[in-house]
CSV table of C-alpha atoms and ligand atoms in Angstrom, one decimal:
chain,number,residue,atom,x,y,z
W,875,MET,CA,117.9,108.8,76.7
W,876,GLU,CA,119.7,106.3,78.8
W,877,VAL,CA,118.2,102.9,79.7
W,878,ILE,CA,119.3,101.2,82.9
W,879,GLY,CA,118.2,98.0,84.7
W,880,PRO,CA,120.0,97.6,88.0
W,881,ALA,CA,118.9,99.9,90.9
W,882,PRO,CA,122.4,100.8,92.1
W,883,GLU,CA,123.2,102.3,88.6
W,884,VAL,CA,120.0,104.3,88.7
W,885,ARG,CA,120.9,105.6,92.2
W,886,ALA,CA,124.4,106.6,91.0
W,887,TRP,CA,122.9,108.4,88.0
W,888,CYS,CA,120.4,110.3,90.2
W,889,ASP,CA,123.0,111.1,92.9
W,890,ASP,CA,125.2,112.5,90.1
W,891,ALA,CA,122.4,114.6,88.7
W,892,ARG,CA,121.6,116.0,92.2
W,893,ALA,CA,125.3,116.7,92.9
W,894,ARG,CA,125.3,118.9,89.8
W,895,GLY,CA,122.3,120.8,91.3
W,896,ALA,CA,119.7,119.1,89.1
W,897,ARG,CA,116.2,118.6,90.4
W,898,VAL,CA,115.0,115.1,89.7
W,899,GLY,CA,111.4,114.4,88.5
W,900,PHE,CA,110.3,110.8,88.6
W,901,VAL,CA,107.4,109.0,86.9
W,902,PRO,CA,106.8,105.4,88.0
W,903,THR,CA,104.9,103.3,85.4
W,904,MET,CA,104.1,99.8,84.2
W,905,GLY,CA,104.6,100.7,80.5
W,906,ALA,CA,102.3,100.3,77.6
W,907,PHE,CA,102.4,104.0,77.3
W,908,HIS,CA,99.4,106.2,76.3
W,909,ASP,CA,98.8,109.9,76.5
W,910,GLY,CA,98.2,109.8,80.2
W,911,HIS,CA,101.7,108.6,80.8
W,912,VAL,CA,103.1,111.1,78.3
W,913,ALA,CA,101.3,113.9,80.2
W,914,LEU,CA,103.1,112.9,83.4
W,915,MET,CA,106.4,112.7,81.6
W,916,ARG,CA,106.0,116.2,80.0
W,917,ARG,CA,104.9,117.7,83.3
W,918,ALA,CA,108.0,116.2,85.0
W,919,ARG,CA,110.1,117.5,82.1
W,920,ASP,CA,108.6,121.0,82.6
W,921,GLU,CA,109.1,121.2,86.3
W,922,ASN,CA,112.6,119.5,86.8
W,923,ASP,CA,116.1,119.4,85.4
W,924,ALA,CA,116.4,115.6,85.0
W,925,VAL,CA,113.6,113.2,84.3
W,926,VAL,CA,113.5,109.5,85.3
W,927,VAL,CA,110.7,107.1,84.2
W,928,SER,CA,110.6,103.6,85.6
W,929,LEU,CA,109.0,100.8,83.6
W,930,PHE,CA,108.3,97.7,85.6
W,931,VAL,CA,105.3,95.4,85.6
W,932,ASN,CA,105.3,94.6,89.3
W,933,PRO,CA,104.2,91.0,90.0
W,934,LEU,CA,103.6,91.8,93.6
W,935,GLN,CA,100.6,93.9,92.9
W,936,PHE,CA,98.8,91.4,90.7
W,937,GLY,CA,96.7,88.8,92.7
W,938,ASP,CA,95.6,87.1,89.5
W,939,PRO,CA,98.4,85.4,87.4
W,940,ALA,CA,96.2,85.6,84.3
W,941,ASP,CA,95.9,89.4,84.8
W,942,LEU,CA,99.7,89.7,85.1
W,943,ALA,CA,100.2,87.5,82.0
W,944,ALA,CA,97.6,89.5,80.0
W,945,TYR,CA,99.1,92.9,81.0
W,946,PRO,CA,100.1,94.7,77.7
W,947,ARG,CA,103.8,95.0,77.1
W,948,ASP,CA,105.7,96.8,74.2
W,949,ALA,CA,109.2,97.7,75.3
W,950,GLU,CA,110.4,99.1,72.0
W,951,ARG,CA,107.4,101.4,71.5
W,952,ASP,CA,107.7,102.6,75.1
W,953,ARG,CA,111.3,103.5,74.6
W,954,THR,CA,110.5,105.6,71.6
W,955,ILE,CA,107.6,107.4,73.4
W,956,ALA,CA,109.7,108.1,76.5
W,957,ASP,CA,112.5,109.4,74.4
W,958,GLY,CA,110.1,111.7,72.5
W,959,ALA,CA,108.7,113.0,75.8
W,960,GLY,CA,112.1,114.2,76.8
W,961,VAL,CA,112.9,111.5,79.4
W,962,ASP,CA,116.6,111.4,80.4
W,963,LEU,CA,116.7,108.0,82.1
W,964,LEU,CA,114.4,105.0,81.5
W,965,TRP,CA,114.8,102.6,84.5
W,966,SER,CA,113.6,99.3,83.1
W,967,PRO,CA,114.6,96.5,85.5
W,968,THR,CA,113.9,92.7,85.2
W,969,VAL,CA,112.1,91.2,88.2
W,970,ALA,CA,115.5,89.8,89.4
W,971,GLN,CA,117.0,93.3,89.2
W,972,MET,CA,114.1,94.8,91.1
W,973,TYR,CA,114.0,92.2,93.8
W,974,PRO,CA,117.6,90.8,93.9
W,975,ALA,CA,117.0,88.9,97.2
W,976,GLY,CA,114.0,87.1,95.7
W,977,ASP,CA,110.3,87.7,96.6
W,978,PRO,CA,110.2,90.4,99.2
W,979,VAL,CA,109.8,89.2,102.8
W,980,VAL,CA,109.6,92.6,104.3
W,981,THR,CA,106.9,94.6,102.7
W,982,VAL,CA,105.0,97.9,103.2
W,983,ASP,CA,101.7,97.6,104.9
W,984,PRO,CA,99.3,100.2,103.6
W,985,GLY,CA,97.0,99.7,106.6
W,986,VAL,CA,93.3,100.5,106.3
W,987,LEU,CA,93.9,102.5,103.1
W,988,GLY,CA,94.9,99.3,101.4
W,989,GLU,CA,91.7,97.4,102.5
W,990,ARG,CA,89.0,99.6,101.0
W,991,PHE,CA,87.5,99.5,97.5
W,992,GLU,CA,90.4,98.6,95.1
W,993,GLY,CA,92.1,96.9,98.1
W,994,ALA,CA,88.9,94.9,98.9
W,995,SER,CA,88.5,93.9,95.2
W,996,ARG,CA,92.2,93.1,94.8
W,997,PRO,CA,93.5,91.7,98.1
W,998,GLY,CA,97.2,92.4,98.5
W,999,HIS,CA,97.2,94.9,95.6
W,1000,PHE,CA,98.2,98.0,97.6
W,1001,ARG,CA,100.8,96.1,99.7
W,1002,GLY,CA,102.4,95.3,96.3
W,1003,VAL,CA,102.1,98.9,95.1
W,1004,ALA,CA,103.4,100.4,98.3
W,1005,THR,CA,106.3,98.0,98.4
W,1006,VAL,CA,107.4,98.6,94.8
W,1007,VAL,CA,107.0,102.3,95.1
W,1008,ALA,CA,109.1,102.4,98.2
W,1009,ARG,CA,111.7,100.3,96.3
W,1010,LEU,CA,111.5,102.7,93.4
W,1011,PHE,CA,111.9,105.7,95.7
W,1012,ASN,CA,115.0,104.1,97.2
W,1013,GLY,CA,116.4,103.6,93.8
W,1014,VAL,CA,115.8,107.2,92.7
W,1015,GLY,CA,116.4,109.1,96.0
W,1016,ALA,CA,115.1,112.6,96.7
W,1017,CYS,CA,112.8,113.6,93.9
W,1018,ARG,CA,109.4,115.0,92.8
W,1019,ALA,CA,107.3,112.0,91.9
W,1020,TYR,CA,104.3,112.3,89.6
W,1021,PHE,CA,101.2,110.2,89.9
W,1022,GLY,CA,97.9,110.2,88.0
W,1023,GLU,CA,94.6,111.1,89.7
W,1024,LYS,CA,93.0,108.3,87.8
W,1025,ASP,CA,94.4,105.9,90.4
W,1026,ALA,CA,93.3,108.1,93.2
W,1027,GLN,CA,93.4,105.4,95.9
W,1028,GLN,CA,97.0,104.6,94.9
W,1029,LEU,CA,97.8,108.2,95.1
W,1030,ALA,CA,96.3,108.4,98.6
W,1031,VAL,CA,98.4,105.3,99.7
W,1032,VAL,CA,101.6,106.8,98.3
W,1033,ARG,CA,101.0,110.2,99.9
W,1034,ARG,CA,100.4,108.5,103.3
W,1035,MET,CA,103.4,106.2,102.9
W,1036,VAL,CA,105.7,109.2,102.1
W,1037,ALA,CA,104.4,111.0,105.2
W,1038,ASP,CA,104.5,108.0,107.5
W,1039,LEU,CA,107.9,106.7,106.4
W,1040,GLY,CA,109.5,110.2,105.9
W,1041,GLN,CA,110.6,109.5,102.4
W,1042,PRO,CA,112.4,112.5,100.7
W,1043,VAL,CA,109.8,112.7,98.0
W,1044,GLU,CA,107.3,115.4,97.0
W,1045,VAL,CA,104.3,113.7,95.5
W,1046,ILE,CA,102.5,115.5,92.7
W,1047,ALA,CA,99.1,114.6,91.3
W,1048,HIS,CA,98.2,115.1,87.7
W,1049,PRO,CA,94.6,115.2,86.4
W,1050,THR,CA,93.2,112.2,84.5
W,1051,VAL,CA,93.8,112.3,80.7
W,1052,ARG,CA,90.7,111.2,78.8
W,1053,GLU,CA,89.7,110.1,75.3
W,1054,THR,CA,87.3,112.5,73.6
W,1055,ASP,CA,84.3,110.5,74.7
W,1056,GLY,CA,85.4,110.8,78.4
W,1057,LEU,CA,86.9,107.3,78.8
W,1058,ALA,CA,90.0,107.6,81.1
W,1059,MET,CA,93.1,106.5,79.2
W,1060,SER,CA,94.4,103.1,80.5
W,1061,SER,CA,96.8,100.5,79.3
W,1062,ARG,CA,93.9,98.0,79.8
W,1063,ASN,CA,91.7,99.8,77.2
W,1064,VAL,CA,93.4,98.0,74.3
W,1065,ARG,CA,91.9,94.8,75.6
W,1066,LEU,CA,88.3,96.0,75.2
W,1067,THR,CA,86.2,94.6,72.3
W,1068,PRO,CA,84.6,97.3,70.0
W,1069,GLU,CA,81.3,96.7,71.9
W,1070,GLN,CA,83.0,97.1,75.3
W,1071,ARG,CA,84.9,100.1,74.1
W,1072,ALA,CA,81.6,101.7,73.1
W,1073,ALA,CA,80.1,101.0,76.5
W,1074,ALA,CA,83.1,102.1,78.5
W,1075,PRO,CA,82.4,105.9,78.7
W,1076,CYS,CA,79.4,105.0,81.0
W,1077,LEU,CA,81.9,105.2,83.9
W,1078,PHE,CA,82.8,108.9,83.2
W,1079,LEU,CA,79.1,109.6,82.4
W,1080,GLY,CA,78.0,108.3,85.8
W,1081,LEU,CA,80.7,110.3,87.6
W,1082,THR,CA,79.9,113.5,85.8
W,1083,GLU,CA,76.2,113.0,86.6
W,1084,ALA,CA,77.2,112.8,90.3
W,1085,ALA,CA,79.3,116.0,89.9
W,1086,THR,CA,76.3,117.8,88.2
W,1087,LEU,CA,74.0,116.7,91.1
W,1088,VAL,CA,76.4,118.2,93.6
W,1089,ARG,CA,76.6,121.4,91.7
W,1090,ALA,CA,72.8,121.5,91.8
W,1091,GLY,CA,72.8,121.1,95.5
W,1092,THR,CA,72.6,117.4,96.2
W,1093,ARG,CA,74.8,116.5,99.2
W,1094,SER,CA,73.6,113.0,100.0
W,1095,ALA,CA,76.2,110.4,99.0
W,1096,ALA,CA,73.5,107.7,98.7
W,1097,GLU,CA,71.8,109.8,96.0
W,1098,LEU,CA,75.1,110.3,94.1
W,1099,VAL,CA,76.0,106.7,94.3
W,1100,ALA,CA,72.5,105.7,93.0
W,1101,ALA,CA,73.0,108.0,90.0
W,1102,ILE,CA,76.4,106.4,89.2
W,1103,ALA,CA,75.0,102.9,89.6
W,1104,ARG,CA,72.0,103.7,87.4
W,1105,GLU,CA,74.3,104.9,84.6
W,1106,VAL,CA,76.8,102.1,84.8
W,1107,GLY,CA,74.5,99.3,85.9
W,1108,GLY,CA,72.1,100.3,83.1
W,1109,THR,CA,74.7,99.9,80.4
W,1110,GLU,CA,74.6,96.5,78.6
W,1111,GLY,CA,77.5,94.2,79.1
W,1112,VAL,CA,78.9,96.0,82.1
W,1113,ASP,CA,79.0,94.6,85.6
W,1114,LEU,CA,79.3,97.3,88.3
W,1115,GLU,CA,81.7,96.3,91.0
W,1116,TYR,CA,81.5,99.3,93.3
W,1117,ALA,CA,80.4,103.0,93.2
W,1118,ALA,CA,81.1,105.2,96.2
W,1119,VAL,CA,81.7,108.7,97.5
W,1120,VAL,CA,84.8,108.9,99.7
W,1121,ASP,CA,87.0,111.2,101.6
W,1122,GLU,CA,89.9,112.2,99.3
W,1123,ARG,CA,92.6,111.3,101.8
W,1124,THR,CA,91.3,108.4,103.8
W,1125,PHE,CA,89.1,106.7,101.2
W,1126,ALA,CA,86.5,106.2,103.9
W,1127,PRO,CA,83.0,106.5,102.5
W,1128,VAL,CA,81.2,109.8,103.4
W,1129,GLU,CA,77.5,110.2,103.9
W,1130,VAL,CA,77.3,113.9,103.2
W,1131,VAL,CA,79.5,115.8,100.7
W,1132,GLU,CA,81.1,118.6,102.8
W,1133,GLY,CA,84.9,118.6,102.4
W,1134,PRO,CA,87.1,117.4,99.6
W,1135,ALA,CA,85.2,114.3,98.4
W,1136,ARG,CA,85.7,112.0,95.4
W,1137,ALA,CA,83.3,109.8,93.5
W,1138,ILE,CA,84.9,106.4,92.5
W,1139,VAL,CA,83.7,103.6,90.4
W,1140,ALA,CA,84.9,100.2,89.2
W,1141,ALA,CA,83.3,97.8,86.7
W,1142,ARG,CA,84.0,94.8,84.6
W,1143,PHE,CA,83.6,94.7,80.8
W,1144,GLY,CA,84.0,91.0,80.2
W,1145,ALA,CA,87.5,90.1,81.3
W,1146,VAL,CA,88.6,93.7,81.5
W,1147,ARG,CA,88.3,95.6,84.8
W,1148,LEU,CA,88.3,99.4,84.6
W,1149,ILE,CA,88.2,102.1,87.3
W,1150,ASP,CA,87.5,105.8,87.2
W,1151,THR,CA,87.2,108.7,89.6
W,1152,LEU,CA,86.2,112.3,89.8
W,1153,GLY,CA,86.8,115.0,92.4
W,1154,LEU,CA,83.4,116.4,93.4
W,1155,PRO,CA,82.9,120.2,93.5
W,1156,GLY,CA,83.2,121.4,97.1
K,1392,AMP,P1,100.4,102.6,85.2
K,1392,AMP,O1,101.5,102.4,84.1
K,1392,AMP,O2,99.1,102.3,84.7
K,1392,AMP,O3,100.8,102.0,86.5
K,1392,AMP,O4,100.4,104.2,85.4
K,1392,AMP,C1,101.5,104.9,85.7
K,1392,AMP,C2,101.1,106.3,86.2
K,1392,AMP,O5,100.3,106.9,85.2
K,1392,AMP,C3,100.2,106.2,87.4
K,1392,AMP,O6,100.6,107.3,88.3
K,1392,AMP,C4,98.9,106.4,86.9
K,1392,AMP,O7,97.9,107.0,87.8
K,1392,AMP,C5,99.1,107.4,85.7
K,1392,AMP,N1,98.1,107.3,84.7
K,1392,AMP,C6,97.5,106.2,84.2
K,1392,AMP,N2,96.5,106.5,83.4
K,1392,AMP,C7,96.4,107.9,83.4
K,1392,AMP,C8,95.5,108.8,82.8
K,1392,AMP,N3,94.5,108.5,82.0
K,1392,AMP,N4,95.7,110.1,83.1
K,1392,AMP,C9,96.6,110.5,84.0
K,1392,AMP,N5,97.5,109.7,84.6
K,1392,AMP,C10,97.4,108.4,84.3
């Protein structure tokens, strides 16, 4: 596995691969790899000829400097894991290599998609995400890019950005990888205390209850949201931030589940904020 920092060298590597006829698969990450990341890397490996993974903790998408400082980092472990997953190129830039002109002045506005839910809880977050992902796509060039369904609103923003800006990227969603008790794998999980870790599956429990209700015929979003809120809000030491049922593409709340809808939830476990989501049966 090669490890490269500067974007122009990544672009040359990818151009070279494409010139040889290779299809490039790309997995953008912020490191601290877990089995969710590895699943994306292996999928990219299976479906492409050359696999690029970026590892960059993007300051632009963190509103809170303490959250940025506390974000887990383990470069050496990450290299070993990426290598083991069959990654060909690890793009691991410094902040100066990613933004050589300094803090970006021109950024990507995610519009209303960036204002709802995660965007409301974390103002500026999706502008930071869209800007860095556009920057990463420019570094890699034409590719298939793999994103986790776990961050479903991020996925919706990226899909819309690719469509609106005409980026030469095919966006591919991968299902959420979970611990055996249902907790969605996340780099933030390592910061949970044992008590918080024991409480954390309440997010998935609430979401699966909502899915069960839909299967049994409930179509009212308010009833589904109430079920999620009961499960999460009723768990000790957990502060529910939001629970909602939204349109998969626009993230606008729906009142009645008809088309492709998604249940979403966010909660605080002390200093750790976790999100989860589940597509609802149609
Ligand atoms: P991150 O490093 O947290 O920015 O995540 C990098 C990519 O991995 C994003 O596309 C995430 O949605 C995806 N991802 C994170 N956790 C999971 C998970 N548990 N299952 C599937 N994909 C995930």
